[in-house]
Amino acid sequence: MKIKFLLTAILCSVVGFAQSVSLNDYKAVIIPLKYEFMKTDNQYRLATLSKQNLTKAGFEGFYSNEQLPDGYTDRCQVLYMDVVKDNAFLVTKLFVQFKDCFGQVVYTSEVGRSKEKDYDLAYKESLDNAFKSVYALHYKYSGNPIATTRVTSSAKAPAAAVAATTTVAATQTVAAVPSPDLKDPNLLYAQPTESGYQLIDKTPKVVMKLLKTSQPNVFIAIKDNVQGSLILKEDGQWYFESYQNDKLVSEKITVKF
């Protein structure tokens, strides 16, 4: 019973933190050239239409292959747009999601629909209709950048509660490390996945995939088809270690979890 109470308290803290997040605290939106259901970049002009709709809604949008201007050194200060297709018979349905740098959904639009048979017309109409709920938000950048930490001091739980949660849920927490230099050109950002994390650079491009182990300071790591380990050493830095030509190679990796 005590464990259930502690879990409830922790969840309430996290939910409260999530609800306090406002789209107005994000400076811009990154637009991928290709959504998951598309076969080619900018198919049906969806990337172009996404940027047009974002501009109309008051956002500043950048394509994922664009070099961001000065003032956007922290990737957690921007949102990442996704368009999701909802399969339906004789109807095209799309909805828009905005995610933070950790891959967590910050906002989901209403579903936009179209009965047009021509794909170009159907996708345009569906996306435009989905953005109607985004327009209704009346976005305007607040000038107050979003906090990049996942949990605030008010949401911290007692050590016993954290231990109980870890025991029950069998989840892994990344070991605490010093905050990385956000101006480091080699800085990688960790996005959660079902099996661990993926590390992306400022492009954003997936550079490395991490798989959880039983230790919070050790991950199975895959980089450029080379498998090794990402290990937190005593100096407080992460290192990617792998064998190349029968020799152990250690490479320092700067990560923001």
PDB file of C-alpha atoms in Angstrom:
ATOM      1  CA  MET A   1       0.000   0.000   0.000  1.00  0.00           C
ATOM      2  CA  LYS A   2       2.856   2.379   0.873  1.00  0.00           C
ATOM      3  CA  ILE A   3       4.517   1.672  -2.461  1.00  0.00           C
ATOM      4  CA  LYS A   4       1.288   2.420  -4.344  1.00  0.00           C
ATOM      5  CA  PHE A   5       0.964   5.705  -2.467  1.00  0.00           C
ATOM      6  CA  LEU A   6       4.543   6.689  -3.289  1.00  0.00           C
ATOM      7  CA  LEU A   7       4.058   5.805  -6.951  1.00  0.00           C
ATOM      8  CA  THR A   8       0.911   7.914  -7.089  1.00  0.00           C
ATOM      9  CA  ALA A   9       2.701  10.869  -5.513  1.00  0.00           C
ATOM     10  CA  ILE A  10       5.566  10.643  -7.996  1.00  0.00           C
ATOM     11  CA  LEU A  11       3.219  10.355 -10.980  1.00  0.00           C
ATOM     12  CA  CYS A  12       1.232  13.372  -9.813  1.00  0.00           C
ATOM     13  CA  SER A  13       4.445  15.397  -9.580  1.00  0.00           C
ATOM     14  CA  VAL A  14       5.486  14.406 -13.093  1.00  0.00           C
ATOM     15  CA  VAL A  15       2.021  15.102 -14.534  1.00  0.00           C
ATOM     16  CA  GLY A  16       1.964  18.489 -12.847  1.00  0.00           C
ATOM     17  CA  PHE A  17       5.324  19.338 -14.374  1.00  0.00           C
ATOM     18  CA  ALA A  18       4.183  18.229 -17.840  1.00  0.00           C
ATOM     19  CA  GLN A  19       1.000  20.276 -17.646  1.00  0.00           C
ATOM     20  CA  SER A  20       3.009  23.416 -16.765  1.00  0.00           C
ATOM     21  CA  VAL A  21       4.854  23.225 -20.093  1.00  0.00           C
ATOM     22  CA  SER A  22       3.588  25.736 -22.645  1.00  0.00           C
ATOM     23  CA  LEU A  23       4.262  25.814 -26.375  1.00  0.00           C
ATOM     24  CA  ASN A  24       4.885  29.542 -25.917  1.00  0.00           C
ATOM     25  CA  ASP A  25       8.125  28.695 -24.079  1.00  0.00           C
ATOM     26  CA  TYR A  26       9.690  27.126 -27.191  1.00  0.00           C
ATOM     27  CA  LYS A  27      11.531  29.347 -29.668  1.00  0.00           C
ATOM     28  CA  ALA A  28      10.959  27.419 -32.896  1.00  0.00           C
ATOM     29  CA  VAL A  29       9.972  24.122 -34.511  1.00  0.00           C
ATOM     30  CA  ILE A  30      12.161  21.651 -36.432  1.00  0.00           C
ATOM     31  CA  ILE A  31      10.413  20.118 -39.464  1.00  0.00           C
ATOM     32  CA  PRO A  32      11.553  16.743 -40.839  1.00  0.00           C
ATOM     33  CA  LEU A  33      11.734  16.403 -44.611  1.00  0.00           C
ATOM     34  CA  LYS A  34      10.114  12.992 -44.416  1.00  0.00           C
ATOM     35  CA  TYR A  35       7.434  11.679 -42.077  1.00  0.00           C
ATOM     36  CA  GLU A  36       7.187   7.982 -41.251  1.00  0.00           C
ATOM     37  CA  PHE A  37       4.379   7.231 -43.721  1.00  0.00           C
ATOM     38  CA  MET A  38       6.152   8.977 -46.609  1.00  0.00           C
ATOM     39  CA  LYS A  39       8.415   7.249 -49.136  1.00  0.00           C
ATOM     40  CA  THR A  40      10.449  10.271 -50.274  1.00  0.00           C
ATOM     41  CA  ASP A  41      11.499  13.649 -48.894  1.00  0.00           C
ATOM     42  CA  ASN A  42       8.760  16.277 -49.106  1.00  0.00           C
ATOM     43  CA  GLN A  43       6.329  13.811 -50.703  1.00  0.00           C
ATOM     44  CA  TYR A  44       2.958  15.501 -51.376  1.00  0.00           C
ATOM     45  CA  ARG A  45       4.823  18.728 -50.419  1.00  0.00           C
ATOM     46  CA  LEU A  46       4.080  17.925 -46.774  1.00  0.00           C
ATOM     47  CA  ALA A  47       7.341  19.410 -45.469  1.00  0.00           C
ATOM     48  CA  THR A  48       6.673  22.627 -47.395  1.00  0.00           C
ATOM     49  CA  LEU A  49       3.036  22.703 -46.272  1.00  0.00           C
ATOM     50  CA  SER A  50       4.105  22.073 -42.684  1.00  0.00           C
ATOM     51  CA  LYS A  51       6.370  25.118 -42.716  1.00  0.00           C
ATOM     52  CA  GLN A  52       3.682  27.259 -44.315  1.00  0.00           C
ATOM     53  CA  ASN A  53       1.162  26.246 -41.665  1.00  0.00           C
ATOM     54  CA  LEU A  54       3.660  26.805 -38.850  1.00  0.00           C
ATOM     55  CA  THR A  55       4.398  30.300 -40.136  1.00  0.00           C
ATOM     56  CA  LYS A  56       0.674  31.022 -40.356  1.00  0.00           C
ATOM     57  CA  ALA A  57       0.286  29.822 -36.752  1.00  0.00           C
ATOM     58  CA  GLY A  58       3.039  32.194 -35.600  1.00  0.00           C
ATOM     59  CA  PHE A  59       5.884  29.696 -35.196  1.00  0.00           C
ATOM     60  CA  GLU A  60       9.377  29.985 -36.636  1.00  0.00           C
ATOM     61  CA  GLY A  61      10.080  26.761 -38.491  1.00  0.00           C
ATOM     62  CA  PHE A  62      13.329  25.232 -39.750  1.00  0.00           C
ATOM     63  CA  TYR A  63      13.784  22.157 -41.910  1.00  0.00           C
ATOM     64  CA  SER A  64      15.845  19.423 -40.278  1.00  0.00           C
ATOM     65  CA  ASN A  65      18.642  19.868 -42.852  1.00  0.00           C
ATOM     66  CA  GLU A  66      18.927  23.622 -42.245  1.00  0.00           C
ATOM     67  CA  GLN A  67      21.754  25.204 -40.261  1.00  0.00           C
ATOM     68  CA  LEU A  68      20.111  26.911 -37.297  1.00  0.00           C
ATOM     69  CA  PRO A  69      20.968  30.578 -36.724  1.00  0.00           C
ATOM     70  CA  ASP A  70      22.704  31.955 -33.635  1.00  0.00           C
ATOM     71  CA  GLY A  71      20.619  31.712 -30.505  1.00  0.00           C
ATOM     72  CA  TYR A  72      19.601  28.091 -31.048  1.00  0.00           C
ATOM     73  CA  THR A  73      22.581  26.347 -29.461  1.00  0.00           C
ATOM     74  CA  ASP A  74      20.373  24.384 -27.064  1.00  0.00           C
ATOM     75  CA  ARG A  75      18.278  21.862 -28.995  1.00  0.00           C
ATOM     76  CA  CYS A  76      15.954  21.552 -26.019  1.00  0.00           C
ATOM     77  CA  GLN A  77      14.716  25.110 -26.616  1.00  0.00           C
ATOM     78  CA  VAL A  78      12.933  24.047 -29.812  1.00  0.00           C
ATOM     79  CA  LEU A  79      10.108  21.642 -30.650  1.00  0.00           C
ATOM     80  CA  TYR A  80      10.212  18.767 -33.128  1.00  0.00           C
ATOM     81  CA  MET A  81       7.221  18.384 -35.397  1.00  0.00           C
ATOM     82  CA  ASP A  82       5.711  15.107 -36.503  1.00  0.00           C
ATOM     83  CA  VAL A  83       2.712  14.382 -38.725  1.00  0.00           C
ATOM     84  CA  VAL A  84       0.983  11.079 -38.083  1.00  0.00           C
ATOM     85  CA  LYS A  85      -1.340   9.309 -40.503  1.00  0.00           C
ATOM     86  CA  ASP A  86      -4.415   7.664 -39.034  1.00  0.00           C
ATOM     87  CA  ASN A  87      -5.431   4.843 -41.361  1.00  0.00           C
ATOM     88  CA  ALA A  88      -9.050   5.065 -42.443  1.00  0.00           C
ATOM     89  CA  PHE A  89     -11.167   3.750 -45.318  1.00  0.00           C
ATOM     90  CA  LEU A  90     -11.913   6.330 -48.064  1.00  0.00           C
ATOM     91  CA  VAL A  91     -10.803   9.153 -45.760  1.00  0.00           C
ATOM     92  CA  THR A  92      -7.350  10.695 -45.278  1.00  0.00           C
ATOM     93  CA  LYS A  93      -6.678  11.514 -41.634  1.00  0.00           C
ATOM     94  CA  LEU A  94      -3.630  13.358 -40.309  1.00  0.00           C
ATOM     95  CA  PHE A  95      -2.760  14.888 -36.982  1.00  0.00           C
ATOM     96  CA  VAL A  96       0.202  16.982 -35.816  1.00  0.00           C
ATOM     97  CA  GLN A  97       2.409  16.340 -32.804  1.00  0.00           C
ATOM     98  CA  PHE A  98       5.012  18.586 -31.226  1.00  0.00           C
ATOM     99  CA  LYS A  99       7.716  16.777 -29.244  1.00  0.00           C
ATOM    100  CA  ASP A 100      10.496  18.021 -27.001  1.00  0.00           C
ATOM    101  CA  CYS A 101      14.180  17.123 -27.308  1.00  0.00           C
ATOM    102  CA  PHE A 102      13.580  13.991 -25.214  1.00  0.00           C
ATOM    103  CA  GLY A 103      10.985  12.696 -27.670  1.00  0.00           C
ATOM    104  CA  GLN A 104       8.090  13.341 -25.299  1.00  0.00           C
ATOM    105  CA  VAL A 105       4.843  14.636 -26.836  1.00  0.00           C
ATOM    106  CA  VAL A 106       4.107  18.202 -25.713  1.00  0.00           C
ATOM    107  CA  TYR A 107       1.020  18.780 -27.857  1.00  0.00           C
ATOM    108  CA  THR A 108      -1.221  16.777 -30.197  1.00  0.00           C
ATOM    109  CA  SER A 109      -3.593  18.488 -32.623  1.00  0.00           C
ATOM    110  CA  GLU A 110      -7.099  17.510 -33.565  1.00  0.00           C
ATOM    111  CA  VAL A 111      -7.387  15.021 -36.448  1.00  0.00           C
ATOM    112  CA  GLY A 112      -7.667  16.659 -39.867  1.00  0.00           C
ATOM    113  CA  ARG A 113      -9.790  14.837 -42.457  1.00  0.00           C
ATOM    114  CA  SER A 114     -10.247  14.886 -46.210  1.00  0.00           C
ATOM    115  CA  LYS A 115     -12.378  12.845 -48.620  1.00  0.00           C
ATOM    116  CA  GLU A 116     -10.454  14.021 -51.679  1.00  0.00           C
ATOM    117  CA  LYS A 117      -9.316  11.147 -53.908  1.00  0.00           C
ATOM    118  CA  ASP A 118      -6.281  12.963 -55.289  1.00  0.00           C
ATOM    119  CA  TYR A 119      -3.410  12.394 -52.824  1.00  0.00           C
ATOM    120  CA  ASP A 120      -1.898  15.854 -53.169  1.00  0.00           C
ATOM    121  CA  LEU A 121      -5.245  17.514 -52.455  1.00  0.00           C
ATOM    122  CA  ALA A 122      -6.175  15.044 -49.712  1.00  0.00           C
ATOM    123  CA  TYR A 123      -2.948  15.464 -47.720  1.00  0.00           C
ATOM    124  CA  LYS A 124      -3.015  19.244 -48.046  1.00  0.00           C
ATOM    125  CA  GLU A 125      -6.621  19.481 -46.881  1.00  0.00           C
ATOM    126  CA  SER A 126      -6.049  17.051 -44.005  1.00  0.00           C
ATOM    127  CA  LEU A 127      -2.961  18.912 -42.779  1.00  0.00           C
ATOM    128  CA  ASP A 128      -4.687  22.290 -43.071  1.00  0.00           C
ATOM    129  CA  ASN A 129      -7.647  20.969 -41.066  1.00  0.00           C
ATOM    130  CA  ALA A 130      -5.351  19.503 -38.408  1.00  0.00           C
ATOM    131  CA  PHE A 131      -3.650  22.878 -38.039  1.00  0.00           C
ATOM    132  CA  LYS A 132      -6.953  24.589 -37.229  1.00  0.00           C
ATOM    133  CA  SER A 133      -6.552  23.465 -33.617  1.00  0.00           C
ATOM    134  CA  VAL A 134      -2.941  24.721 -33.677  1.00  0.00           C
ATOM    135  CA  TYR A 135      -4.080  28.144 -34.902  1.00  0.00           C
ATOM    136  CA  ALA A 136      -6.526  28.262 -32.006  1.00  0.00           C
ATOM    137  CA  LEU A 137      -3.595  28.142 -29.560  1.00  0.00           C
ATOM    138  CA  HIS A 138      -2.591  31.694 -30.628  1.00  0.00           C
ATOM    139  CA  TYR A 139       1.081  30.858 -30.173  1.00  0.00           C
ATOM    140  CA  LYS A 140       3.475  33.645 -29.259  1.00  0.00           C
ATOM    141  CA  TYR A 141       6.993  33.066 -27.939  1.00  0.00           C
ATOM    142  CA  SER A 142       7.079  34.098 -24.302  1.00  0.00           C
ATOM    143  CA  GLY A 143      10.799  34.845 -24.178  1.00  0.00           C
ATOM    144  CA  ASN A 144      11.089  32.448 -21.239  1.00  0.00           C
ATOM    145  CA  PRO A 145      13.006  29.398 -22.520  1.00  0.00           C
ATOM    146  CA  ILE A 146      11.790  26.025 -21.355  1.00  0.00           C
ATOM    147  CA  ALA A 147      13.731  24.415 -18.516  1.00  0.00           C
ATOM    148  CA  THR A 148      15.898  21.632 -19.922  1.00  0.00           C
ATOM    149  CA  THR A 149      15.815  19.475 -16.809  1.00  0.00           C
ATOM    150  CA  ARG A 150      13.176  16.773 -16.748  1.00  0.00           C
ATOM    151  CA  VAL A 151      12.309  17.106 -13.054  1.00  0.00           C
ATOM    152  CA  THR A 152      12.224  20.273 -10.966  1.00  0.00           C
ATOM    153  CA  SER A 153      13.152  20.438  -7.313  1.00  0.00           C
ATOM    154  CA  SER A 154       9.469  20.458  -6.340  1.00  0.00           C
ATOM    155  CA  ALA A 155       8.968  17.205  -8.219  1.00  0.00           C
ATOM    156  CA  LYS A 156      11.852  15.362  -6.616  1.00  0.00           C
ATOM    157  CA  ALA A 157      10.817  12.335  -4.570  1.00  0.00           C
ATOM    158  CA  PRO A 158      12.466  11.012  -1.409  1.00  0.00           C
ATOM    159  CA  ALA A 159      15.223   8.459  -1.964  1.00  0.00           C
ATOM    160  CA  ALA A 160      13.064   5.707  -0.512  1.00  0.00           C
ATOM    161  CA  ALA A 161      10.299   6.490  -2.972  1.00  0.00           C
ATOM    162  CA  VAL A 162      12.706   6.416  -5.883  1.00  0.00           C
ATOM    163  CA  ALA A 163      14.109   3.111  -4.714  1.00  0.00           C
ATOM    164  CA  ALA A 164      10.625   1.643  -4.370  1.00  0.00           C
ATOM    165  CA  THR A 165       9.675   2.852  -7.843  1.00  0.00           C
ATOM    166  CA  THR A 166      12.819   1.342  -9.327  1.00  0.00           C
ATOM    167  CA  THR A 167      12.136  -1.968  -7.641  1.00  0.00           C
ATOM    168  CA  VAL A 168       8.510  -2.164  -8.742  1.00  0.00           C
ATOM    169  CA  ALA A 169       8.762  -0.729 -12.249  1.00  0.00           C
ATOM    170  CA  ALA A 170      12.238  -2.124 -12.999  1.00  0.00           C
ATOM    171  CA  THR A 171      13.136   1.075 -14.831  1.00  0.00           C
ATOM    172  CA  GLN A 172      16.626   2.433 -15.409  1.00  0.00           C
ATOM    173  CA  THR A 173      17.739   5.912 -14.406  1.00  0.00           C
ATOM    174  CA  VAL A 174      20.737   7.474 -16.109  1.00  0.00           C
ATOM    175  CA  ALA A 175      23.538   8.098 -13.651  1.00  0.00           C
ATOM    176  CA  ALA A 176      23.956  11.723 -12.567  1.00  0.00           C
ATOM    177  CA  VAL A 177      26.741  13.539 -14.413  1.00  0.00           C
ATOM    178  CA  PRO A 178      27.901  17.175 -14.586  1.00  0.00           C
ATOM    179  CA  SER A 179      25.910  19.330 -17.016  1.00  0.00           C
ATOM    180  CA  PRO A 180      27.601  19.322 -20.444  1.00  0.00           C
ATOM    181  CA  ASP A 181      28.688  22.452 -22.272  1.00  0.00           C
ATOM    182  CA  LEU A 182      25.713  23.304 -24.507  1.00  0.00           C
ATOM    183  CA  LYS A 183      28.038  25.194 -26.867  1.00  0.00           C
ATOM    184  CA  ASP A 184      30.121  22.085 -27.550  1.00  0.00           C
ATOM    185  CA  PRO A 185      29.766  21.422 -31.322  1.00  0.00           C
ATOM    186  CA  ASN A 186      30.055  17.683 -30.645  1.00  0.00           C
ATOM    187  CA  LEU A 187      27.254  17.624 -28.063  1.00  0.00           C
ATOM    188  CA  LEU A 188      24.735  14.809 -28.565  1.00  0.00           C
ATOM    189  CA  TYR A 189      21.160  14.801 -27.257  1.00  0.00           C
ATOM    190  CA  ALA A 190      19.558  11.655 -25.824  1.00  0.00           C
ATOM    191  CA  GLN A 191      16.032  10.801 -26.966  1.00  0.00           C
ATOM    192  CA  PRO A 192      14.245   7.915 -25.193  1.00  0.00           C
ATOM    193  CA  THR A 193      13.348   4.793 -27.156  1.00  0.00           C
ATOM    194  CA  GLU A 194      11.620   1.597 -26.084  1.00  0.00           C
ATOM    195  CA  SER A 195      14.947  -0.143 -25.504  1.00  0.00           C
ATOM    196  CA  GLY A 196      17.057   2.788 -24.313  1.00  0.00           C
ATOM    197  CA  TYR A 197      18.039   5.979 -26.122  1.00  0.00           C
ATOM    198  CA  GLN A 198      19.165   7.333 -29.451  1.00  0.00           C
ATOM    199  CA  LEU A 199      21.765  10.091 -29.530  1.00  0.00           C
ATOM    200  CA  ILE A 200      21.260  12.849 -32.079  1.00  0.00           C
ATOM    201  CA  ASP A 201      23.521  15.690 -33.146  1.00  0.00           C
ATOM    202  CA  LYS A 202      22.520  19.265 -34.010  1.00  0.00           C
ATOM    203  CA  THR A 203      21.498  18.356 -37.570  1.00  0.00           C
ATOM    204  CA  PRO A 204      19.506  16.432 -36.102  1.00  0.00           C
ATOM    205  CA  LYS A 205      20.955  13.077 -37.161  1.00  0.00           C
ATOM    206  CA  VAL A 206      20.980   9.816 -35.208  1.00  0.00           C
ATOM    207  CA  VAL A 207      24.639   9.196 -34.333  1.00  0.00           C
ATOM    208  CA  MET A 208      24.384   6.346 -31.862  1.00  0.00           C
ATOM    209  CA  LYS A 209      21.806   3.929 -30.456  1.00  0.00           C
ATOM    210  CA  LEU A 210      21.905   2.880 -26.808  1.00  0.00           C
ATOM    211  CA  LEU A 211      20.433  -0.267 -25.289  1.00  0.00           C
ATOM    212  CA  LYS A 212      19.781  -0.520 -21.548  1.00  0.00           C
ATOM    213  CA  THR A 213      21.742  -2.830 -19.299  1.00  0.00           C
ATOM    214  CA  SER A 214      21.325  -3.631 -15.605  1.00  0.00           C
ATOM    215  CA  GLN A 215      23.729  -0.779 -14.778  1.00  0.00           C
ATOM    216  CA  PRO A 216      22.644   2.891 -15.096  1.00  0.00           C
ATOM    217  CA  ASN A 217      26.175   3.915 -16.107  1.00  0.00           C
ATOM    218  CA  VAL A 218      26.635   1.316 -18.872  1.00  0.00           C
ATOM    219  CA  PHE A 219      24.834   0.984 -22.213  1.00  0.00           C
ATOM    220  CA  ILE A 220      25.282  -1.329 -25.163  1.00  0.00           C
ATOM    221  CA  ALA A 221      26.073   1.163 -27.929  1.00  0.00           C
ATOM    222  CA  ILE A 222      25.912   0.964 -31.727  1.00  0.00           C
ATOM    223  CA  LYS A 223      27.662   3.602 -33.836  1.00  0.00           C
ATOM    224  CA  ASP A 224      28.214   3.343 -37.591  1.00  0.00           C
ATOM    225  CA  ASN A 225      27.476  -0.407 -37.437  1.00  0.00           C
ATOM    226  CA  VAL A 226      30.160  -0.796 -34.771  1.00  0.00           C
ATOM    227  CA  GLN A 227      28.901  -2.295 -31.510  1.00  0.00           C
ATOM    228  CA  GLY A 228      30.539  -1.433 -28.222  1.00  0.00           C
ATOM    229  CA  SER A 229      29.663   0.073 -24.869  1.00  0.00           C
ATOM    230  CA  LEU A 230      28.925   3.584 -23.633  1.00  0.00           C
ATOM    231  CA  ILE A 231      30.406   3.796 -20.148  1.00  0.00           C
ATOM    232  CA  LEU A 232      30.402   6.527 -17.514  1.00  0.00           C
ATOM    233  CA  LYS A 233      33.925   6.693 -16.108  1.00  0.00           C
ATOM    234  CA  GLU A 234      35.154   8.015 -12.763  1.00  0.00           C
ATOM    235  CA  ASP A 235      36.003  11.387 -14.319  1.00  0.00           C
ATOM    236  CA  GLY A 236      32.279  11.975 -14.885  1.00  0.00           C
ATOM    237  CA  GLN A 237      32.525  11.622 -18.677  1.00  0.00           C
ATOM    238  CA  TRP A 238      30.923   9.141 -21.067  1.00  0.00           C
ATOM    239  CA  TYR A 239      33.151   7.000 -23.309  1.00  0.00           C
ATOM    240  CA  PHE A 240      32.266   4.832 -26.289  1.00  0.00           C
ATOM    241  CA  GLU A 241      34.499   1.766 -26.166  1.00  0.00           C
ATOM    242  CA  SER A 242      34.773  -0.823 -28.916  1.00  0.00           C
ATOM    243  CA  TYR A 243      37.278  -3.244 -30.415  1.00  0.00           C
ATOM    244  CA  GLN A 244      38.674  -2.261 -33.815  1.00  0.00           C
ATOM    245  CA  ASN A 245      41.299  -4.503 -35.424  1.00  0.00           C
ATOM    246  CA  ASP A 246      41.557  -6.373 -32.115  1.00  0.00           C
ATOM    247  CA  LYS A 247      42.442  -3.170 -30.269  1.00  0.00           C
ATOM    248  CA  LEU A 248      40.287  -1.471 -27.635  1.00  0.00           C
ATOM    249  CA  VAL A 249      39.387   2.055 -28.756  1.00  0.00           C
ATOM    250  CA  SER A 250      37.917   4.569 -26.306  1.00  0.00           C
ATOM    251  CA  GLU A 251      36.189   7.739 -27.574  1.00  0.00           C
ATOM    252  CA  LYS A 252      34.894  10.500 -25.325  1.00  0.00           C
ATOM    253  CA  ILE A 253      31.214  11.281 -25.947  1.00  0.00           C
ATOM    254  CA  THR A 254      29.471  14.417 -24.678  1.00  0.00           C
ATOM    255  CA  VAL A 255      25.805  13.655 -23.984  1.00  0.00           C
ATOM    256  CA  LYS A 256      22.865  15.615 -22.645  1.00  0.00           C
ATOM    257  CA  PHE A 257      20.287  13.241 -21.152  1.00  0.00           C
TER     258      PHE A 257
END
